[in-house]
Amino acid sequence: ILFVGLFYQIKSGGLVVWTKGDIHFVYRGSNYLENTKHRHKSIADIQRVPLEKCTAPEPQWKHESNTEPSTNHNDDAHGVFREINPSLAVHAYEEPVEGTLYEREVNRLLDSLGPRFVDWWWNTPLPVDADLLPEVVPGFKTPFRQCPPGVRPTLADDELTYLRKLARPLPTHFALGRNTRLQGLATAVLKLWENSLIAKIAVKVGIQNTNNEQMAWNLKHLTGGTIILRNKDFIILYRGKDFLPHGVKQSVIKQEARVDAQQVQEEEARLTVIDSLQMFTDLPSEETSAGTFREYLDFQLNHVQETTENNLGMVELEAEKHRLEKELKDQERRLSILMKKIERSNEALAKLHSSWNPSEQSADKELLTEEERMVFRKIGLKMDEHVLLGRRGIFDGVIEEIHQHWKHKEIVKVITKQNQAYQITYTSMLLEVETGGMLIATQKLTNSHAIILYRGKNYRRPTKSSPSNLLSKREALRRSVEVQRRGSMKYYVWERQKSIEDLQWRLANV
């Protein structure tokens, strides 16, 4: 609603005084002009008014020295203003110059390109309506382009990013609604590129069958520019590093013509000198190419090309050898970096393991019959409550939670997501040792494994449920991350070593 009200204020020049739902009440203002056609005339139109029409006639009392001037000055003033052009009176006395110098220059530049698009839905300045430009321009040609020496015509990534950031705050230059027959727009874009690096074209909203891809392709083909952005709203064209303004293009063409004419004159002078020497020295009249560009071309054709063909295979082999040596050196450097990272990871794990002191297995263990084990196993598998082992593994919090379960029940079920058999066996044995209970069974579930532990007939709850010989929760997480990181780096080391062996074999065969 706020945007619609602002749109009405900009387009009508009035003031939205009240808004209720979809209804807007616009006040015309105290300085409203009935003939609104004068309000859309630009200052350039006022400046083109002849001077004699803009000069007010002098009052009659200035020319009559014997009579006194009239005391009714208001009537004289109104008579003066009636003689002045109405459009000049409106702008000169009621509408002063508004906007910054940048805005006035943008408006002046867009006015020189074509008619403006008055139904523009965004902020001013209004863009040029490209659909009102001529569809076909007689004698239109894609402009002549020439890149400066030592300059790459393509855009790098950082240059493309810079140009896109540069185009973001620029005003929209054109509004386009048709897909083809864009020679008039191409001519206007070339004229715009004389003053701006970028041409910003908006795709009109609500026009059927608009295709921004076809528009962009046609404009690129006609102007020879570079498309740096294209979507359903905008097409942004960069003029390119090889774009030549009109004055520079004419200078380049003249210089090339001058060089060609100078070469022709030098060739004619050389032939004249040869003819004069033949007349005095009785040399044969056969034409010679000594010291000419033709001799250089013949030498290139007869000798250099043959040498190049003979050495082409050796050059390719040397290039392949150089490429393999460079890649081998790069792989060895990456391998050394990985080895250093693995060493640092081992040091971090050793530091964590220094504070971890697993308990020893008790020699006095209770004995259970097979019937008791089967009963405890069935009870444990039917239990809904369980202890879940995550990525941290076994730490002091897990042992404390198991003792909390044993406070009310004799059986505890521990769920682990490990898949390897040796990992599950190690985890079950470590739980049995640290808790002081008895391992009943290890059962395979759908997506995990269950470890059933019995607290024992002579169970005594420890005074300190959280053991001090295991890692804390934070240290266990650091250990898990470091172990995973070290495993990944070992895999990458294996890949690097395999790549190095392959490169060494290929280098030896070259």
mmCIF file with all atom_site columns, C-alpha atoms in Angstrom, residues 260-430:
data_model
loop_
_atom_site.group_PDB
_atom_site.id
_atom_site.type_symbol
_atom_site.label_atom_id
_atom_site.label_alt_id
_atom_site.label_comp_id
_atom_site.label_asym_id
_atom_site.label_entity_id
_atom_site.label_seq_id
_atom_site.pdbx_PDB_ins_code
_atom_site.Cartn_x
_atom_site.Cartn_y
_atom_site.Cartn_z
_atom_site.occupancy
_atom_site.B_iso_or_equiv
_atom_site.pdbx_formal_charge
_atom_site.auth_seq_id
_atom_site.auth_comp_id
_atom_site.auth_asym_id
_atom_site.auth_atom_id
_atom_site.pdbx_PDB_model_num
ATOM 1   C CA . ASP A 1 260 ? 49.394 0.738   -45.807 1.00 0.00 ? 260 ASP A CA 1
ATOM 2   C CA . ALA A 1 261 ? 50.015 3.741   -48.057 1.00 0.00 ? 261 ALA A CA 1
ATOM 3   C CA . GLN A 1 262 ? 53.529 4.136   -46.653 1.00 0.00 ? 262 GLN A CA 1
ATOM 4   C CA . GLN A 1 263 ? 54.292 0.463   -47.366 1.00 0.00 ? 263 GLN A CA 1
ATOM 5   C CA . VAL A 1 264 ? 53.104 0.900   -50.952 1.00 0.00 ? 264 VAL A CA 1
ATOM 6   C CA . GLN A 1 265 ? 55.312 3.975   -51.368 1.00 0.00 ? 265 GLN A CA 1
ATOM 7   C CA . GLU A 1 266 ? 58.342 2.147   -49.977 1.00 0.00 ? 266 GLU A CA 1
ATOM 8   C CA . GLU A 1 267 ? 57.781 -0.768  -52.352 1.00 0.00 ? 267 GLU A CA 1
ATOM 9   C CA . GLU A 1 268 ? 57.451 1.589   -55.329 1.00 0.00 ? 268 GLU A CA 1
ATOM 10  C CA . ALA A 1 269 ? 60.659 3.421   -54.318 1.00 0.00 ? 269 ALA A CA 1
ATOM 11  C CA . ARG A 1 270 ? 62.510 0.098   -54.000 1.00 0.00 ? 270 ARG A CA 1
ATOM 12  C CA . LEU A 1 271 ? 61.404 -0.989  -57.473 1.00 0.00 ? 271 LEU A CA 1
ATOM 13  C CA . THR A 1 272 ? 62.445 2.385   -58.902 1.00 0.00 ? 272 THR A CA 1
ATOM 14  C CA . VAL A 1 273 ? 65.936 2.087   -57.408 1.00 0.00 ? 273 VAL A CA 1
ATOM 15  C CA . ILE A 1 274 ? 66.334 -1.463  -58.733 1.00 0.00 ? 274 ILE A CA 1
ATOM 16  C CA . ASP A 1 275 ? 65.377 -0.347  -62.252 1.00 0.00 ? 275 ASP A CA 1
ATOM 17  C CA . SER A 1 276 ? 67.916 2.504   -62.157 1.00 0.00 ? 276 SER A CA 1
ATOM 18  C CA . LEU A 1 277 ? 70.691 0.165   -60.982 1.00 0.00 ? 277 LEU A CA 1
ATOM 19  C CA . GLN A 1 278 ? 69.924 -2.297  -63.773 1.00 0.00 ? 278 GLN A CA 1
ATOM 20  C CA . MET A 1 279 ? 70.326 0.475   -66.356 1.00 0.00 ? 279 MET A CA 1
ATOM 21  C CA . PHE A 1 280 ? 73.824 1.475   -65.121 1.00 0.00 ? 280 PHE A CA 1
ATOM 22  C CA . THR A 1 281 ? 75.282 -1.906  -64.141 1.00 0.00 ? 281 THR A CA 1
ATOM 23  C CA . ASP A 1 282 ? 73.741 -4.067  -66.892 1.00 0.00 ? 282 ASP A CA 1
ATOM 24  C CA . LEU A 1 283 ? 72.268 -6.461  -64.294 1.00 0.00 ? 283 LEU A CA 1
ATOM 25  C CA . PRO A 1 284 ? 69.748 -9.004  -65.484 1.00 0.00 ? 284 PRO A CA 1
ATOM 26  C CA . SER A 1 285 ? 66.234 -7.663  -65.538 1.00 0.00 ? 285 SER A CA 1
ATOM 27  C CA . GLU A 1 286 ? 64.882 -10.432 -63.322 1.00 0.00 ? 286 GLU A CA 1
ATOM 28  C CA . GLU A 1 287 ? 63.069 -9.116  -60.286 1.00 0.00 ? 287 GLU A CA 1
ATOM 29  C CA . THR A 1 288 ? 64.660 -9.916  -56.966 1.00 0.00 ? 288 THR A CA 1
ATOM 30  C CA . SER A 1 289 ? 62.988 -10.143 -53.543 1.00 0.00 ? 289 SER A CA 1
ATOM 31  C CA . ALA A 1 290 ? 66.104 -9.445  -51.484 1.00 0.00 ? 290 ALA A CA 1
ATOM 32  C CA . GLY A 1 291 ? 65.349 -7.386  -48.422 1.00 0.00 ? 291 GLY A CA 1
ATOM 33  C CA . THR A 1 292 ? 61.589 -7.477  -48.890 1.00 0.00 ? 292 THR A CA 1
ATOM 34  C CA . PHE A 1 293 ? 58.762 -8.925  -46.880 1.00 0.00 ? 293 PHE A CA 1
ATOM 35  C CA . ARG A 1 294 ? 58.303 -11.521 -49.615 1.00 0.00 ? 294 ARG A CA 1
ATOM 36  C CA . GLU A 1 295 ? 61.747 -12.910 -48.852 1.00 0.00 ? 295 GLU A CA 1
ATOM 37  C CA . TYR A 1 296 ? 60.811 -13.274 -45.182 1.00 0.00 ? 296 TYR A CA 1
ATOM 38  C CA . LEU A 1 297 ? 57.619 -15.127 -46.080 1.00 0.00 ? 297 LEU A CA 1
ATOM 39  C CA . ASP A 1 298 ? 59.511 -17.448 -48.433 1.00 0.00 ? 298 ASP A CA 1
ATOM 40  C CA . PHE A 1 299 ? 62.051 -18.220 -45.736 1.00 0.00 ? 299 PHE A CA 1
ATOM 41  C CA . GLN A 1 300 ? 59.313 -19.011 -43.243 1.00 0.00 ? 300 GLN A CA 1
ATOM 42  C CA . LEU A 1 301 ? 57.587 -21.253 -45.752 1.00 0.00 ? 301 LEU A CA 1
ATOM 43  C CA . ASN A 1 302 ? 60.677 -23.185 -46.901 1.00 0.00 ? 302 ASN A CA 1
ATOM 44  C CA . HIS A 1 303 ? 62.780 -23.560 -43.746 1.00 0.00 ? 303 HIS A CA 1
ATOM 45  C CA . VAL A 1 304 ? 61.002 -22.662 -40.544 1.00 0.00 ? 304 VAL A CA 1
ATOM 46  C CA . GLN A 1 305 ? 57.914 -24.702 -41.324 1.00 0.00 ? 305 GLN A CA 1
ATOM 47  C CA . GLU A 1 306 ? 59.962 -27.819 -42.152 1.00 0.00 ? 306 GLU A CA 1
ATOM 48  C CA . THR A 1 307 ? 61.988 -27.439 -38.957 1.00 0.00 ? 307 THR A CA 1
ATOM 49  C CA . THR A 1 308 ? 58.813 -26.995 -36.963 1.00 0.00 ? 308 THR A CA 1
ATOM 50  C CA . GLU A 1 309 ? 57.286 -30.155 -38.423 1.00 0.00 ? 309 GLU A CA 1
ATOM 51  C CA . ASN A 1 310 ? 60.432 -32.153 -37.654 1.00 0.00 ? 310 ASN A CA 1
ATOM 52  C CA . ASN A 1 311 ? 60.662 -30.918 -34.059 1.00 0.00 ? 311 ASN A CA 1
ATOM 53  C CA . LEU A 1 312 ? 56.943 -30.932 -33.320 1.00 0.00 ? 312 LEU A CA 1
ATOM 54  C CA . GLY A 1 313 ? 57.071 -34.382 -31.762 1.00 0.00 ? 313 GLY A CA 1
ATOM 55  C CA . MET A 1 314 ? 60.037 -33.443 -29.552 1.00 0.00 ? 314 MET A CA 1
ATOM 56  C CA . VAL A 1 315 ? 58.315 -30.243 -28.433 1.00 0.00 ? 315 VAL A CA 1
ATOM 57  C CA . GLU A 1 316 ? 55.193 -32.168 -27.466 1.00 0.00 ? 316 GLU A CA 1
ATOM 58  C CA . LEU A 1 317 ? 57.256 -34.704 -25.522 1.00 0.00 ? 317 LEU A CA 1
ATOM 59  C CA . GLU A 1 318 ? 59.116 -31.958 -23.673 1.00 0.00 ? 318 GLU A CA 1
ATOM 60  C CA . ALA A 1 319 ? 55.853 -30.213 -22.848 1.00 0.00 ? 319 ALA A CA 1
ATOM 61  C CA . GLU A 1 320 ? 54.351 -33.467 -21.539 1.00 0.00 ? 320 GLU A CA 1
ATOM 62  C CA . LYS A 1 321 ? 57.469 -34.156 -19.478 1.00 0.00 ? 321 LYS A CA 1
ATOM 63  C CA . HIS A 1 322 ? 57.412 -30.650 -18.012 1.00 0.00 ? 322 HIS A CA 1
ATOM 64  C CA . ARG A 1 323 ? 53.709 -30.985 -17.161 1.00 0.00 ? 323 ARG A CA 1
ATOM 65  C CA . LEU A 1 324 ? 54.245 -34.359 -15.449 1.00 0.00 ? 324 LEU A CA 1
ATOM 66  C CA . GLU A 1 325 ? 57.194 -33.047 -13.440 1.00 0.00 ? 325 GLU A CA 1
ATOM 67  C CA . LYS A 1 326 ? 55.168 -30.052 -12.301 1.00 0.00 ? 326 LYS A CA 1
ATOM 68  C CA . GLU A 1 327 ? 52.204 -32.229 -11.290 1.00 0.00 ? 327 GLU A CA 1
ATOM 69  C CA . LEU A 1 328 ? 54.511 -34.693 -9.493  1.00 0.00 ? 328 LEU A CA 1
ATOM 70  C CA . LYS A 1 329 ? 56.095 -31.862 -7.528  1.00 0.00 ? 329 LYS A CA 1
ATOM 71  C CA . ASP A 1 330 ? 52.659 -30.537 -6.603  1.00 0.00 ? 330 ASP A CA 1
ATOM 72  C CA . GLN A 1 331 ? 51.487 -33.975 -5.411  1.00 0.00 ? 331 GLN A CA 1
ATOM 73  C CA . GLU A 1 332 ? 54.616 -34.428 -3.295  1.00 0.00 ? 332 GLU A CA 1
ATOM 74  C CA . ARG A 1 333 ? 54.088 -31.024 -1.714  1.00 0.00 ? 333 ARG A CA 1
ATOM 75  C CA . ARG A 1 334 ? 50.484 -31.906 -0.858  1.00 0.00 ? 334 ARG A CA 1
ATOM 76  C CA . LEU A 1 335 ? 51.604 -35.254 0.573   1.00 0.00 ? 335 LEU A CA 1
ATOM 77  C CA . SER A 1 336 ? 54.111 -33.541 2.860   1.00 0.00 ? 336 SER A CA 1
ATOM 78  C CA . ILE A 1 337 ? 51.393 -31.162 4.104   1.00 0.00 ? 337 ILE A CA 1
ATOM 79  C CA . LEU A 1 338 ? 49.107 -34.111 4.880   1.00 0.00 ? 338 LEU A CA 1
ATOM 80  C CA . MET A 1 339 ? 51.864 -35.931 6.771   1.00 0.00 ? 339 MET A CA 1
ATOM 81  C CA . LYS A 1 340 ? 52.465 -32.850 8.927   1.00 0.00 ? 340 LYS A CA 1
ATOM 82  C CA . LYS A 1 341 ? 48.753 -32.608 9.676   1.00 0.00 ? 341 LYS A CA 1
ATOM 83  C CA . ILE A 1 342 ? 48.639 -36.278 10.677  1.00 0.00 ? 342 ILE A CA 1
ATOM 84  C CA . GLU A 1 343 ? 51.572 -35.725 13.048  1.00 0.00 ? 343 GLU A CA 1
ATOM 85  C CA . ARG A 1 344 ? 49.757 -32.822 14.704  1.00 0.00 ? 344 ARG A CA 1
ATOM 86  C CA . SER A 1 345 ? 46.614 -34.958 14.992  1.00 0.00 ? 345 SER A CA 1
ATOM 87  C CA . ASN A 1 346 ? 48.588 -37.772 16.646  1.00 0.00 ? 346 ASN A CA 1
ATOM 88  C CA . GLU A 1 347 ? 50.011 -35.302 19.155  1.00 0.00 ? 347 GLU A CA 1
ATOM 89  C CA . ALA A 1 348 ? 46.538 -34.007 19.985  1.00 0.00 ? 348 ALA A CA 1
ATOM 90  C CA . LEU A 1 349 ? 45.216 -37.573 20.457  1.00 0.00 ? 349 LEU A CA 1
ATOM 91  C CA . ALA A 1 350 ? 48.180 -38.507 22.649  1.00 0.00 ? 350 ALA A CA 1
ATOM 92  C CA . LYS A 1 351 ? 47.488 -35.475 24.821  1.00 0.00 ? 351 LYS A CA 1
ATOM 93  C CA . LEU A 1 352 ? 43.837 -36.522 25.198  1.00 0.00 ? 352 LEU A CA 1
ATOM 94  C CA . HIS A 1 353 ? 44.709 -40.155 25.913  1.00 0.00 ? 353 HIS A CA 1
ATOM 95  C CA . SER A 1 354 ? 47.137 -39.118 28.635  1.00 0.00 ? 354 SER A CA 1
ATOM 96  C CA . SER A 1 355 ? 44.166 -38.248 30.869  1.00 0.00 ? 355 SER A CA 1
ATOM 97  C CA . TRP A 1 356 ? 42.371 -41.530 30.043  1.00 0.00 ? 356 TRP A CA 1
ATOM 98  C CA . ASN A 1 357 ? 43.285 -44.486 32.282  1.00 0.00 ? 357 ASN A CA 1
ATOM 99  C CA . PRO A 1 358 ? 40.991 -47.527 31.703  1.00 0.00 ? 358 PRO A CA 1
ATOM 100 C CA . SER A 1 359 ? 40.297 -49.802 34.671  1.00 0.00 ? 359 SER A CA 1
ATOM 101 C CA . GLU A 1 360 ? 41.653 -53.344 34.937  1.00 0.00 ? 360 GLU A CA 1
ATOM 102 C CA . GLN A 1 361 ? 39.587 -56.483 34.692  1.00 0.00 ? 361 GLN A CA 1
ATOM 103 C CA . SER A 1 362 ? 38.546 -57.868 38.086  1.00 0.00 ? 362 SER A CA 1
ATOM 104 C CA . ALA A 1 363 ? 39.756 -61.409 38.757  1.00 0.00 ? 363 ALA A CA 1
ATOM 105 C CA . ASP A 1 364 ? 36.793 -62.245 41.026  1.00 0.00 ? 364 ASP A CA 1
ATOM 106 C CA . LYS A 1 365 ? 33.819 -62.547 38.681  1.00 0.00 ? 365 LYS A CA 1
ATOM 107 C CA . GLU A 1 366 ? 30.404 -63.948 39.408  1.00 0.00 ? 366 GLU A CA 1
ATOM 108 C CA . LEU A 1 367 ? 29.194 -67.025 37.553  1.00 0.00 ? 367 LEU A CA 1
ATOM 109 C CA . LEU A 1 368 ? 25.875 -67.271 35.771  1.00 0.00 ? 368 LEU A CA 1
ATOM 110 C CA . THR A 1 369 ? 24.202 -70.334 34.367  1.00 0.00 ? 369 THR A CA 1
ATOM 111 C CA . GLU A 1 370 ? 23.011 -70.562 30.803  1.00 0.00 ? 370 GLU A CA 1
ATOM 112 C CA . GLU A 1 371 ? 19.361 -70.389 31.920  1.00 0.00 ? 371 GLU A CA 1
ATOM 113 C CA . GLU A 1 372 ? 20.011 -67.156 33.806  1.00 0.00 ? 372 GLU A CA 1
ATOM 114 C CA . ARG A 1 373 ? 21.804 -65.665 30.794  1.00 0.00 ? 373 ARG A CA 1
ATOM 115 C CA . MET A 1 374 ? 18.872 -66.538 28.504  1.00 0.00 ? 374 MET A CA 1
ATOM 116 C CA . VAL A 1 375 ? 16.377 -64.981 30.923  1.00 0.00 ? 375 VAL A CA 1
ATOM 117 C CA . PHE A 1 376 ? 18.420 -61.799 31.331  1.00 0.00 ? 376 PHE A CA 1
ATOM 118 C CA . ARG A 1 377 ? 18.891 -61.586 27.562  1.00 0.00 ? 377 ARG A CA 1
ATOM 119 C CA . LYS A 1 378 ? 15.140 -61.767 26.904  1.00 0.00 ? 378 LYS A CA 1
ATOM 120 C CA . ILE A 1 379 ? 14.405 -59.196 29.603  1.00 0.00 ? 379 ILE A CA 1
ATOM 121 C CA . GLY A 1 380 ? 17.024 -56.821 28.209  1.00 0.00 ? 380 GLY A CA 1
ATOM 122 C CA . LEU A 1 381 ? 15.785 -57.070 24.605  1.00 0.00 ? 381 LEU A CA 1
ATOM 123 C CA . LYS A 1 382 ? 12.196 -56.333 25.686  1.00 0.00 ? 382 LYS A CA 1
ATOM 124 C CA . MET A 1 383 ? 13.191 -53.215 27.597  1.00 0.00 ? 383 MET A CA 1
ATOM 125 C CA . ASP A 1 384 ? 12.188 -49.854 26.113  1.00 0.00 ? 384 ASP A CA 1
ATOM 126 C CA . GLU A 1 385 ? 14.603 -47.810 28.219  1.00 0.00 ? 385 GLU A CA 1
ATOM 127 C CA . HIS A 1 386 ? 18.166 -47.855 26.949  1.00 0.00 ? 386 HIS A CA 1
ATOM 128 C CA . VAL A 1 387 ? 21.458 -46.009 26.978  1.00 0.00 ? 387 VAL A CA 1
ATOM 129 C CA . LEU A 1 388 ? 22.497 -44.640 23.579  1.00 0.00 ? 388 LEU A CA 1
ATOM 130 C CA . LEU A 1 389 ? 26.182 -44.421 22.634  1.00 0.00 ? 389 LEU A CA 1
ATOM 131 C CA . GLY A 1 390 ? 26.861 -41.546 20.232  1.00 0.00 ? 390 GLY A CA 1
ATOM 132 C CA . ARG A 1 391 ? 29.952 -40.407 18.412  1.00 0.00 ? 391 ARG A CA 1
ATOM 133 C CA . ARG A 1 392 ? 31.711 -39.596 21.701  1.00 0.00 ? 392 ARG A CA 1
ATOM 134 C CA . GLY A 1 393 ? 31.910 -43.270 22.623  1.00 0.00 ? 393 GLY A CA 1
ATOM 135 C CA . ILE A 1 394 ? 32.391 -44.244 26.260  1.00 0.00 ? 394 ILE A CA 1
ATOM 136 C CA . PHE A 1 395 ? 33.050 -41.369 28.670  1.00 0.00 ? 395 PHE A CA 1
ATOM 137 C CA . ASP A 1 396 ? 32.248 -40.595 32.298  1.00 0.00 ? 396 ASP A CA 1
ATOM 138 C CA . GLY A 1 397 ? 28.657 -39.568 31.549  1.00 0.00 ? 397 GLY A CA 1
ATOM 139 C CA . VAL A 1 398 ? 27.825 -42.972 30.006  1.00 0.00 ? 398 VAL A CA 1
ATOM 140 C CA . ILE A 1 399 ? 29.043 -44.865 33.083  1.00 0.00 ? 399 ILE A CA 1
ATOM 141 C CA . GLU A 1 400 ? 27.073 -42.542 35.338  1.00 0.00 ? 400 GLU A CA 1
ATOM 142 C CA . GLU A 1 401 ? 23.907 -43.105 33.303  1.00 0.00 ? 401 GLU A CA 1
ATOM 143 C CA . ILE A 1 402 ? 24.320 -46.901 33.465  1.00 0.00 ? 402 ILE A CA 1
ATOM 144 C CA . HIS A 1 403 ? 24.561 -46.726 37.262  1.00 0.00 ? 403 HIS A CA 1
ATOM 145 C CA . GLN A 1 404 ? 21.394 -44.629 37.314  1.00 0.00 ? 404 GLN A CA 1
ATOM 146 C CA . HIS A 1 405 ? 19.615 -47.428 35.399  1.00 0.00 ? 405 HIS A CA 1
ATOM 147 C CA . TRP A 1 406 ? 20.964 -50.050 37.795  1.00 0.00 ? 406 TRP A CA 1
ATOM 148 C CA . LYS A 1 407 ? 19.536 -48.079 40.712  1.00 0.00 ? 407 LYS A CA 1
ATOM 149 C CA . HIS A 1 408 ? 16.061 -49.365 39.833  1.00 0.00 ? 408 HIS A CA 1
ATOM 150 C CA . LYS A 1 409 ? 16.668 -52.349 37.497  1.00 0.00 ? 409 LYS A CA 1
ATOM 151 C CA . GLU A 1 410 ? 19.166 -55.157 37.298  1.00 0.00 ? 410 GLU A CA 1
ATOM 152 C CA . ILE A 1 411 ? 19.475 -55.120 33.484  1.00 0.00 ? 411 ILE A CA 1
ATOM 153 C CA . VAL A 1 412 ? 20.546 -52.269 31.229  1.00 0.00 ? 412 VAL A CA 1
ATOM 154 C CA . LYS A 1 413 ? 20.440 -52.173 27.424  1.00 0.00 ? 413 LYS A CA 1
ATOM 155 C CA . VAL A 1 414 ? 23.101 -50.129 25.611  1.00 0.00 ? 414 VAL A CA 1
ATOM 156 C CA . ILE A 1 415 ? 22.504 -49.218 21.943  1.00 0.00 ? 415 ILE A CA 1
ATOM 157 C CA . THR A 1 416 ? 25.510 -48.530 19.691  1.00 0.00 ? 416 THR A CA 1
ATOM 158 C CA . LYS A 1 417 ? 25.591 -47.489 16.020  1.00 0.00 ? 417 LYS A CA 1
ATOM 159 C CA . GLN A 1 418 ? 28.940 -49.159 15.336  1.00 0.00 ? 418 GLN A CA 1
ATOM 160 C CA . ASN A 1 419 ? 29.064 -51.655 12.454  1.00 0.00 ? 419 ASN A CA 1
ATOM 161 C CA . GLN A 1 420 ? 32.466 -53.308 12.716  1.00 0.00 ? 420 GLN A CA 1
ATOM 162 C CA . ALA A 1 421 ? 32.614 -56.504 14.804  1.00 0.00 ? 421 ALA A CA 1
ATOM 163 C CA . TYR A 1 422 ? 35.888 -55.623 16.526  1.00 0.00 ? 422 TYR A CA 1
ATOM 164 C CA . GLN A 1 423 ? 34.515 -52.190 17.522  1.00 0.00 ? 423 GLN A CA 1
ATOM 165 C CA . ILE A 1 424 ? 31.399 -53.721 19.094  1.00 0.00 ? 424 ILE A CA 1
ATOM 166 C CA . THR A 1 425 ? 33.484 -56.319 20.953  1.00 0.00 ? 425 THR A CA 1
ATOM 167 C CA . TYR A 1 426 ? 35.862 -53.665 22.297  1.00 0.00 ? 426 TYR A CA 1
ATOM 168 C CA . THR A 1 427 ? 32.961 -51.433 23.395  1.00 0.00 ? 427 THR A CA 1
ATOM 169 C CA . SER A 1 428 ? 31.188 -54.279 25.226  1.00 0.00 ? 428 SER A CA 1
ATOM 170 C CA . MET A 1 429 ? 34.357 -55.366 27.040  1.00 0.00 ? 429 MET A CA 1
ATOM 171 C CA . LEU A 1 430 ? 35.176 -51.764 28.034  1.00 0.00 ? 430 LEU A CA 1
#
